[in-house]
Amino acid sequence: MTEKLRNYIDGQFVAATGAESFELISPVDESVTGTSPISGQADIDAAVAAATRAFPAWKATTPGQRQAALLKLADAIEANSDALVEAQSRDTGQPKHLIAAEEVATGADHLRFFAGAARMLEGKSAGEYMSGFTSYVRREPVGVIGQVTPWNYPLMMAIWKIGPALATGNTVVLKPSDTTPGSTLVLAGLSQGILPDGVLNVVLGTAATGATLVEHPGLSMVSITGSVRAGIEVANAAAKQVKRTHLELGGNAPVVVFGDADIETAADRIGDAAFFNAGQDCTAATRVLVHESAHDELVAALVKKAESVRPGKPDDEEAAYGPLNNIRHFETVTGKIAALPAHAAIRTGGERVGETGFYFAPTVITGVRQDDPIVQEEIFAPVITVQTFADEAEAITLANDVVYGLASSIWTRDHGVVQRVTAALDFGAVWVNAHIPLVAEMPHGGFKRSGYGKDLSAYGVEDYTRIKHVMSAHD
């Protein structure tokens, strides 16, 4: 018998009010693993009402009290790692050892950062900026926040959403991806008795549920991590009610390799950053741009790296990654590969692995041109494209010539090149001789159609606050 999932509202797991539901499908073997409700207006109303009731008291807590609650929740996450890993691997097919290390342990660490950041908010110092008056700035919570998370890192993305929102005194209604609700529900259950009822609420459903949440007039802000298309829809819906938005959207990262780079090391690290989590990462190393003098050497090294990497099932501790998340995405990826132009060459991979599940081989494609869809569009799969450039100016032009602006990297030993190119790349993150490492203390977020607002860091925490000027006459 498959599990019937329930919403988490006002500190309790409750059945959705409607009868509509859908089956959860394992990306590992395509079996049915559970049934999720499709929450409707009544469910969203209940969740927003609970968050609204909880807001005044949660807002009134001191930063230290909120810190203590979030630290307790972080401890609970670590103590219940196995339950979180099991729930998530059932939905995503990710190798369990990677969920434990990269999402549970790292997620608890990030939550602890947010807990501490609650006590370090900054503003302009109080002072007499006009004679006879003292001014100061209050940094306040925004209110009830509606949040939508994606399926590629379900637990981590939930923590990145609720951490800064709760740390700054907001309350939350969170809708996880329809295909990966499991670990978010476990997280909600762990918060029971740690967070006051109504501070964190989780509603399940499809994209229609997310749209209903975003459009709810009881929200003061909406935040989404997802595709550019989804972000545009959220921004449009929020604009009608002048709600604040926080958008962390897609990416299509350029990887700029100069001729003086350590090619073997670069290929190894680029491969790790391209194939991790089956390439289902908005910062994944996808578009390799290499100086023409190093093209053949780098391609050979990338092919060798790709052929040393293999996907596997959740319990396989040697597996580098798991399957693509769902049949829709799998068909999109295979369709893009099938539609490659004649001038593109698949050097390795480009095909399904196995006969069941949504596994895709590590893939390296050469001969592509800047206007090819495989270059211009985010593929979100374990796929690398390779192009050449003749000089620094062309490298910058090719790197920036996409609608995305999330992440990028350059590979060189030349300090001058590092300084010029990092300044010229139009991306929210630029790594040098590395690609993909993230730390809680530094911001993560993009430009252009990759969205606006920051996750992680003090900047990400400040995004969930509003600024109030208070001015007091001396007499």
Coordinates of C-alpha atoms in Angstrom, one line a residue:
M1 CA 0.0 0.0 0.0
T2 CA 1.3 3.4 -1.0
E3 CA 1.5 6.3 1.5
K4 CA -1.2 9.0 1.4
L5 CA 0.5 12.3 2.1
R6 CA -1.1 15.1 4.1
N7 CA -0.5 18.8 4.5
Y8 CA 1.1 20.3 7.6
I9 CA -1.0 23.3 8.8
D10 CA -1.1 25.0 12.2
G11 CA 1.3 22.4 13.8
Q12 CA -0.7 19.3 12.6
F13 CA -0.7 17.0 9.7
V14 CA -4.2 17.3 8.1
A15 CA -5.9 15.8 5.0
A16 CA -6.6 18.2 2.2
T17 CA -10.2 19.3 1.9
G18 CA -10.7 18.2 -1.7
A19 CA -10.6 14.7 -3.2
E20 CA -8.2 15.4 -6.1
S21 CA -4.8 13.6 -5.9
F22 CA -2.0 12.2 -8.0
E23 CA 0.5 9.4 -7.7
L24 CA 4.2 9.9 -6.9
I25 CA 6.4 8.0 -9.3
S26 CA 9.9 6.7 -8.4
P27 CA 12.5 7.9 -10.9
V28 CA 14.6 4.8 -10.1
D29 CA 12.1 2.1 -11.3
E30 CA 9.0 4.0 -12.2
S31 CA 6.9 2.4 -9.5
V32 CA 4.2 4.2 -7.5
T33 CA 5.6 5.3 -4.1
G34 CA 2.8 7.4 -2.7
T35 CA -0.3 9.6 -3.3
S36 CA -0.2 13.4 -2.9
P37 CA -3.3 15.6 -2.5
I38 CA -3.9 18.5 -4.8
S39 CA -4.5 21.3 -2.3
G40 CA -7.0 23.9 -3.3
Q41 CA -8.2 27.3 -2.2
A42 CA -9.6 26.1 1.1
D43 CA -6.3 24.4 2.1
I44 CA -4.3 27.5 1.1
D45 CA -6.8 29.7 3.0
A46 CA -6.3 27.5 6.1
A47 CA -2.5 27.6 5.9
V48 CA -2.4 31.4 5.4
A49 CA -4.8 31.9 8.2
A50 CA -2.6 29.8 10.5
A51 CA 0.5 31.7 9.5
T52 CA -1.4 35.0 10.0
R53 CA -2.5 34.1 13.5
A54 CA 1.0 33.0 14.4
F55 CA 2.8 36.1 13.0
P56 CA 2.3 38.6 15.8
A57 CA 3.7 36.4 18.5
W58 CA 6.6 35.1 16.4
K59 CA 7.4 38.7 15.3
A60 CA 7.5 39.7 18.9
T61 CA 10.1 37.1 19.9
T62 CA 13.6 38.3 20.4
P63 CA 16.3 37.3 17.9
G64 CA 17.9 35.1 20.6
Q65 CA 14.6 33.2 21.0
R66 CA 14.3 32.6 17.3
Q67 CA 17.9 31.6 17.2
A68 CA 17.4 29.0 19.9
A69 CA 14.4 27.5 18.1
L70 CA 16.3 27.3 14.8
L71 CA 19.3 25.7 16.5
K72 CA 17.0 23.1 18.0
L73 CA 15.6 22.4 14.6
A74 CA 19.1 22.0 13.2
D75 CA 19.9 19.5 15.9
A76 CA 16.7 17.6 15.1
I77 CA 17.6 17.5 11.4
E78 CA 21.0 16.0 12.2
A79 CA 19.5 13.5 14.7
N80 CA 16.9 12.4 12.1
S81 CA 19.2 12.1 9.1
D82 CA 18.1 8.6 8.2
A83 CA 14.4 9.5 8.0
L84 CA 15.1 12.6 5.9
V85 CA 17.4 10.6 3.6
E86 CA 14.9 7.8 3.1
A87 CA 12.0 10.2 2.4
Q88 CA 14.0 12.1 -0.2
S89 CA 15.7 9.2 -1.9
R90 CA 12.3 7.7 -2.4
D91 CA 11.2 10.8 -4.3
T92 CA 14.4 11.7 -6.1
G93 CA 16.4 8.5 -6.5
Q94 CA 19.5 10.4 -5.4
P95 CA 22.3 8.3 -3.8
K96 CA 21.6 8.3 -0.1
H97 CA 25.2 9.0 0.9
L98 CA 25.1 12.2 -1.1
I99 CA 21.8 13.3 0.5
A100 CA 23.2 12.7 3.9
A101 CA 26.4 14.7 3.3
E102 CA 25.3 17.4 0.9
E103 CA 21.7 18.2 2.1
V104 CA 21.2 16.9 5.7
A105 CA 24.6 17.8 7.2
T106 CA 25.1 20.9 5.1
G107 CA 21.5 21.9 5.5
A108 CA 21.8 21.8 9.3
D109 CA 24.9 23.9 9.1
H110 CA 23.2 26.5 6.9
L111 CA 20.2 26.6 9.3
R112 CA 22.6 27.3 12.1
F113 CA 24.1 30.2 10.1
F114 CA 20.6 31.6 9.6
A115 CA 20.0 31.2 13.3
G116 CA 23.1 33.3 14.1
A117 CA 22.3 35.8 11.4
A118 CA 19.0 36.6 13.2
R119 CA 21.1 38.4 15.9
M120 CA 23.4 40.3 13.5
L121 CA 21.0 42.4 11.4
E122 CA 22.4 45.8 10.5
G123 CA 21.1 49.3 9.7
K124 CA 22.1 52.9 9.6
S125 CA 23.2 54.0 13.1
A126 CA 21.0 56.3 15.1
G127 CA 22.0 59.9 14.8
E128 CA 21.0 63.6 14.3
Y129 CA 20.7 63.9 10.6
M130 CA 18.6 67.1 11.0
S131 CA 19.0 69.5 13.9
G132 CA 16.6 68.8 16.7
F133 CA 15.7 65.3 15.6
T134 CA 17.1 61.8 16.1
S135 CA 16.6 59.2 13.4
Y136 CA 17.1 55.5 13.4
V137 CA 16.2 52.5 11.3
R138 CA 14.1 49.6 12.3
R139 CA 14.5 46.3 10.4
E140 CA 11.3 44.4 10.6
P141 CA 9.9 41.1 9.3
V142 CA 7.8 41.4 6.2
G143 CA 4.9 39.2 7.3
V144 CA 3.4 36.0 6.0
I145 CA 5.7 34.6 3.2
G146 CA 4.6 32.2 0.5
Q147 CA 7.4 30.0 -0.7
V148 CA 7.8 27.5 -3.5
T149 CA 10.7 25.0 -3.8
P150 CA 12.0 22.8 -6.7
W151 CA 12.6 19.1 -7.0
N152 CA 16.4 19.1 -7.5
Y153 CA 17.5 19.6 -3.8
P154 CA 14.2 19.4 -1.9
L155 CA 15.5 19.5 1.6
M156 CA 18.3 22.0 1.0
M157 CA 16.0 24.4 -0.9
A158 CA 13.4 24.2 1.9
I159 CA 16.0 25.1 4.5
W160 CA 17.3 28.0 2.3
K161 CA 13.7 29.3 2.1
I162 CA 12.5 28.9 5.7
G163 CA 15.8 29.7 7.4
P164 CA 16.1 33.4 6.7
A165 CA 12.3 33.9 6.7
L166 CA 11.9 32.4 10.2
A167 CA 15.1 33.9 11.6
T168 CA 13.8 37.4 10.8
G169 CA 10.4 36.9 12.4
N170 CA 8.2 36.0 9.4
T171 CA 5.8 33.1 9.2
V172 CA 5.7 30.7 6.2
V173 CA 3.5 28.8 3.9
L174 CA 5.7 26.5 1.9
K175 CA 4.7 24.5 -1.2
P176 CA 7.3 21.8 -2.2
S177 CA 7.6 20.5 -5.7
D178 CA 4.8 18.0 -6.6
T179 CA 7.3 15.2 -7.3
T180 CA 9.5 15.6 -4.2
P181 CA 7.4 16.5 -1.1
G182 CA 8.7 13.7 1.2
S183 CA 11.7 15.3 3.0
T184 CA 9.9 18.6 3.4
L185 CA 7.1 16.9 5.2
V186 CA 9.6 15.1 7.5
L187 CA 11.2 18.5 8.2
A188 CA 7.8 20.0 9.0
G189 CA 7.2 17.1 11.4
L190 CA 10.5 17.7 13.1
S191 CA 9.5 21.4 13.7
Q192 CA 6.5 20.2 15.7
G193 CA 7.0 21.4 19.3
I194 CA 10.1 23.4 18.3
L195 CA 8.4 26.1 16.3
P196 CA 5.0 27.5 17.6
D197 CA 2.0 26.2 15.7
G198 CA 1.4 28.1 12.5
V199 CA 4.9 29.5 12.1
L200 CA 5.7 26.9 9.4
N201 CA 3.0 25.4 7.2
V202 CA 3.4 23.0 4.2
V203 CA 0.8 22.5 1.5
L204 CA 1.1 19.9 -1.2
G205 CA -0.1 19.9 -4.8
T206 CA 0.6 20.7 -8.4
A207 CA 1.6 23.9 -10.2
A208 CA -2.0 25.0 -9.8
T209 CA -1.7 24.8 -6.0
G210 CA 1.4 27.0 -6.2
A211 CA -0.4 29.5 -8.3
T212 CA -3.2 29.7 -5.8
L213 CA -0.7 30.2 -3.0
V214 CA 1.1 33.0 -4.9
E215 CA -2.1 34.8 -5.6
H216 CA -3.4 34.7 -2.0
P217 CA -4.0 38.3 -0.7
G218 CA -2.9 37.3 2.8
L219 CA 0.8 37.0 1.7
S220 CA 3.2 39.9 2.0
M221 CA 5.9 38.3 0.0
V222 CA 6.5 35.3 -2.3
S223 CA 9.7 33.5 -2.9
I224 CA 10.4 30.8 -5.5
T225 CA 13.3 28.7 -6.6
G226 CA 12.5 27.3 -10.0
S227 CA 12.5 27.8 -13.7
V228 CA 12.5 31.1 -15.5
R229 CA 9.0 30.4 -16.8
A230 CA 7.7 29.7 -13.2
G231 CA 9.5 32.8 -11.9
I232 CA 7.9 35.0 -14.6
E233 CA 4.4 33.6 -13.6
V234 CA 5.1 34.3 -9.9
A235 CA 6.3 37.8 -10.6
N236 CA 3.2 38.6 -12.8
A237 CA 0.8 37.2 -10.1
A238 CA 2.6 39.1 -7.3
A239 CA 2.6 42.4 -9.3
K240 CA -1.2 42.5 -9.3
Q241 CA -1.1 42.9 -5.5
V242 CA 2.3 44.7 -5.3
K243 CA 3.8 41.9 -3.3
R244 CA 7.5 41.6 -2.8
T245 CA 9.1 38.8 -4.7
H246 CA 12.3 36.8 -4.3
L247 CA 13.2 34.9 -7.4
E248 CA 16.1 32.3 -7.7
L249 CA 15.6 30.9 -11.2
G250 CA 17.5 29.0 -13.9
G251 CA 21.1 29.1 -15.0
N252 CA 23.3 28.2 -17.9
A253 CA 26.8 28.6 -16.5
P254 CA 29.8 29.3 -18.7
V255 CA 33.1 27.7 -17.8
V256 CA 35.9 29.7 -19.4
V257 CA 39.2 27.8 -19.7
F258 CA 42.2 29.7 -20.9
G259 CA 45.2 28.1 -22.5
D260 CA 47.5 28.4 -19.5
A261 CA 45.1 26.5 -17.2
D262 CA 46.0 23.1 -15.6
I263 CA 43.9 21.1 -18.1
E264 CA 43.8 17.8 -16.2
T265 CA 42.7 19.5 -13.0
A266 CA 40.2 21.7 -14.8
A267 CA 38.6 18.7 -16.5
D268 CA 38.3 16.7 -13.3
R269 CA 36.7 19.6 -11.4
I270 CA 34.5 20.7 -14.3
G271 CA 33.2 17.1 -14.7
D272 CA 32.4 17.0 -11.0
A273 CA 30.4 20.3 -11.3
A274 CA 28.7 19.2 -14.5
F275 CA 27.6 15.7 -13.5
F276 CA 26.8 16.1 -9.8
N277 CA 23.1 15.4 -9.1
A278 CA 22.7 14.4 -12.7
G279 CA 23.4 18.0 -13.7
Q280 CA 20.1 19.0 -12.1
D281 CA 21.6 22.2 -10.6
C282 CA 21.1 25.7 -11.7
T283 CA 24.8 26.4 -11.2
A284 CA 26.0 23.3 -13.0
A285 CA 29.1 23.6 -15.3
T286 CA 27.4 23.3 -18.6
R287 CA 28.9 25.5 -21.3
V288 CA 32.6 25.0 -21.6
L289 CA 34.4 27.7 -23.5
V290 CA 38.1 26.8 -24.1
H291 CA 40.9 28.7 -25.8
E292 CA 41.5 27.1 -29.2
S293 CA 45.0 26.1 -28.3
A294 CA 43.7 23.8 -25.5
H295 CA 40.5 22.5 -27.1
D296 CA 41.7 19.0 -28.1
E297 CA 43.5 18.4 -24.8
L298 CA 40.5 19.5 -22.7
V299 CA 37.9 17.6 -24.7
A300 CA 40.0 14.4 -24.3
A301 CA 40.2 15.0 -20.6
L302 CA 36.5 15.7 -20.3
V303 CA 35.6 12.6 -22.2
K304 CA 37.9 10.5 -20.0
K305 CA 36.3 12.1 -16.9
A306 CA 32.7 11.4 -18.2
E307 CA 33.5 7.8 -18.9
S308 CA 34.8 7.4 -15.3
V309 CA 31.6 8.6 -13.8
R310 CA 28.4 6.5 -13.5
P311 CA 24.9 6.9 -12.1
G312 CA 23.5 4.4 -9.7
K313 CA 20.6 3.5 -7.3
P314 CA 20.1 5.1 -3.9
D315 CA 21.9 2.5 -1.9
D316 CA 25.0 2.5 -4.3
E317 CA 27.7 4.2 -2.3
E318 CA 29.9 4.4 -5.4
A319 CA 27.3 6.1 -7.6
A320 CA 28.1 9.7 -8.6
Y321 CA 24.5 10.6 -9.2
G322 CA 21.0 9.3 -9.5
P323 CA 18.3 9.6 -12.2
L324 CA 16.7 12.6 -13.7
N325 CA 13.7 13.5 -11.5
N326 CA 10.6 12.7 -13.6
I327 CA 9.4 11.5 -16.9
R328 CA 8.6 15.0 -18.2
H329 CA 12.1 16.2 -17.6
F330 CA 13.6 13.0 -19.0
E331 CA 11.6 13.4 -22.2
T332 CA 12.7 17.0 -22.5
V333 CA 16.4 16.1 -22.1
T334 CA 16.3 13.2 -24.6
G335 CA 14.3 15.4 -27.0
K336 CA 17.0 18.1 -26.9
I337 CA 19.7 15.5 -27.6
A338 CA 17.7 14.0 -30.4
A339 CA 17.3 17.5 -31.9
L340 CA 21.1 18.3 -32.0
P341 CA 22.1 19.9 -35.3
A342 CA 24.3 18.0 -37.7
H343 CA 27.4 20.1 -36.9
A344 CA 27.3 18.9 -33.2
A345 CA 29.1 15.8 -32.2
I346 CA 28.4 13.6 -29.2
R347 CA 31.8 12.5 -28.0
T348 CA 30.5 10.3 -25.2
G349 CA 27.1 9.6 -23.6
G350 CA 24.0 11.2 -25.0
E351 CA 21.8 8.2 -24.1
R352 CA 19.6 6.6 -21.5
V353 CA 21.3 4.2 -19.0
G354 CA 19.3 1.0 -18.4
E355 CA 15.8 0.2 -19.4
T356 CA 13.9 1.4 -16.4
G357 CA 14.1 4.6 -14.5
F358 CA 15.2 8.0 -15.8
Y359 CA 19.0 7.6 -15.8
F360 CA 21.1 9.5 -18.3
A361 CA 24.7 9.0 -19.2
P362 CA 27.4 11.7 -18.6
T363 CA 27.6 13.5 -22.0
V364 CA 30.2 15.7 -23.8
I365 CA 29.1 17.5 -27.0
T366 CA 31.5 19.4 -29.3
G367 CA 31.1 21.4 -32.5
V368 CA 28.2 23.4 -31.1
R369 CA 27.5 27.0 -32.1
Q370 CA 26.5 29.9 -30.0
D371 CA 22.9 30.1 -31.4
D372 CA 22.2 26.4 -31.0
P373 CA 19.4 25.7 -28.6
I374 CA 21.6 23.3 -26.6
V375 CA 23.9 26.3 -25.9
Q376 CA 21.2 28.9 -25.3
E377 CA 18.8 26.9 -23.2
E378 CA 19.3 25.4 -19.7
I379 CA 19.4 21.6 -20.1
F380 CA 19.5 20.6 -16.4
A381 CA 21.1 17.2 -17.1
P382 CA 24.6 15.7 -17.0
V383 CA 25.6 17.3 -20.3
I384 CA 28.6 19.5 -21.2
T385 CA 28.9 21.4 -24.5
V386 CA 32.3 22.7 -25.7
Q387 CA 33.1 25.7 -27.8
T388 CA 36.3 27.5 -28.6
F389 CA 37.4 31.1 -28.4
A390 CA 40.3 33.0 -29.9
D391 CA 41.0 35.7 -27.3
E392 CA 39.8 37.1 -24.0
A393 CA 37.3 39.5 -25.6
E394 CA 35.6 36.7 -27.5
A395 CA 35.5 34.5 -24.4
I396 CA 33.6 37.2 -22.5
T397 CA 31.2 37.8 -25.3
L398 CA 30.3 34.1 -25.7
A399 CA 30.0 33.6 -21.9
N400 CA 27.6 36.6 -21.5
D401 CA 25.5 35.8 -24.6
V402 CA 22.7 34.0 -22.9
V403 CA 19.6 35.2 -21.0
Y404 CA 20.8 33.7 -17.7
G405 CA 23.1 35.3 -15.2
L406 CA 23.5 33.0 -12.2
A407 CA 26.9 31.3 -12.1
S408 CA 30.2 31.1 -14.0
S409 CA 33.8 30.1 -13.6
I410 CA 37.2 30.9 -15.2
W411 CA 40.3 28.7 -15.3
T412 CA 43.7 30.4 -15.6
R413 CA 47.0 31.0 -13.8
D414 CA 47.1 34.6 -14.9
H415 CA 46.1 37.1 -12.2
G416 CA 45.4 39.9 -14.6
V417 CA 43.0 37.7 -16.6
V418 CA 41.3 36.8 -13.3
Q419 CA 40.7 40.4 -12.4
R420 CA 39.5 41.5 -15.8
V421 CA 37.3 38.5 -16.6
T422 CA 35.6 38.2 -13.2
A423 CA 34.6 41.9 -13.5
A424 CA 33.3 41.4 -17.1
L425 CA 31.2 38.3 -16.5
D426 CA 27.6 39.2 -16.1
F427 CA 26.8 36.5 -13.5
G428 CA 26.0 36.6 -9.8
A429 CA 28.8 34.2 -8.9
V430 CA 32.2 33.7 -10.5
W431 CA 34.5 30.9 -9.3
V432 CA 38.2 30.9 -10.2
N433 CA 39.8 27.5 -10.8
A434 CA 36.7 25.9 -9.2
H435 CA 33.0 25.6 -9.9
I436 CA 30.0 25.0 -7.6
P437 CA 31.2 25.2 -4.0
L438 CA 28.9 27.2 -1.8
V439 CA 29.2 28.5 1.8
A440 CA 26.5 29.9 4.0
E441 CA 28.4 33.2 4.6
M442 CA 28.5 34.2 0.9
P443 CA 25.5 35.1 -1.3
H444 CA 23.9 32.9 -4.0
G445 CA 21.7 34.6 -6.6
G446 CA 21.8 35.8 -10.2
F447 CA 21.2 38.6 -12.7
K448 CA 19.1 38.9 -15.8
R449 CA 16.5 36.1 -16.2
S450 CA 18.1 34.1 -13.4
G451 CA 16.2 36.3 -11.1
Y452 CA 16.9 38.7 -8.2
G453 CA 17.3 38.4 -4.5
K454 CA 20.0 36.4 -2.7
D455 CA 20.0 33.0 -0.9
L456 CA 22.5 32.4 1.9
S457 CA 24.6 35.1 3.6
A458 CA 23.5 38.2 5.5
Y459 CA 22.2 39.6 2.2
G460 CA 19.8 36.7 1.9
V461 CA 18.6 37.2 5.4
E462 CA 18.0 40.9 4.8
D463 CA 15.8 40.1 1.8
Y464 CA 13.2 38.9 4.3
T465 CA 13.1 42.2 6.2
R466 CA 11.6 45.6 5.6
I467 CA 13.1 49.0 6.6
K468 CA 11.3 51.6 8.7
H469 CA 12.7 55.0 9.4
V470 CA 11.8 56.4 12.8
M471 CA 12.4 60.1 13.5
S472 CA 11.9 61.7 16.9
A473 CA 11.8 65.4 17.7
H474 CA 13.9 66.5 20.7
D475 CA 11.2 68.8 22.1

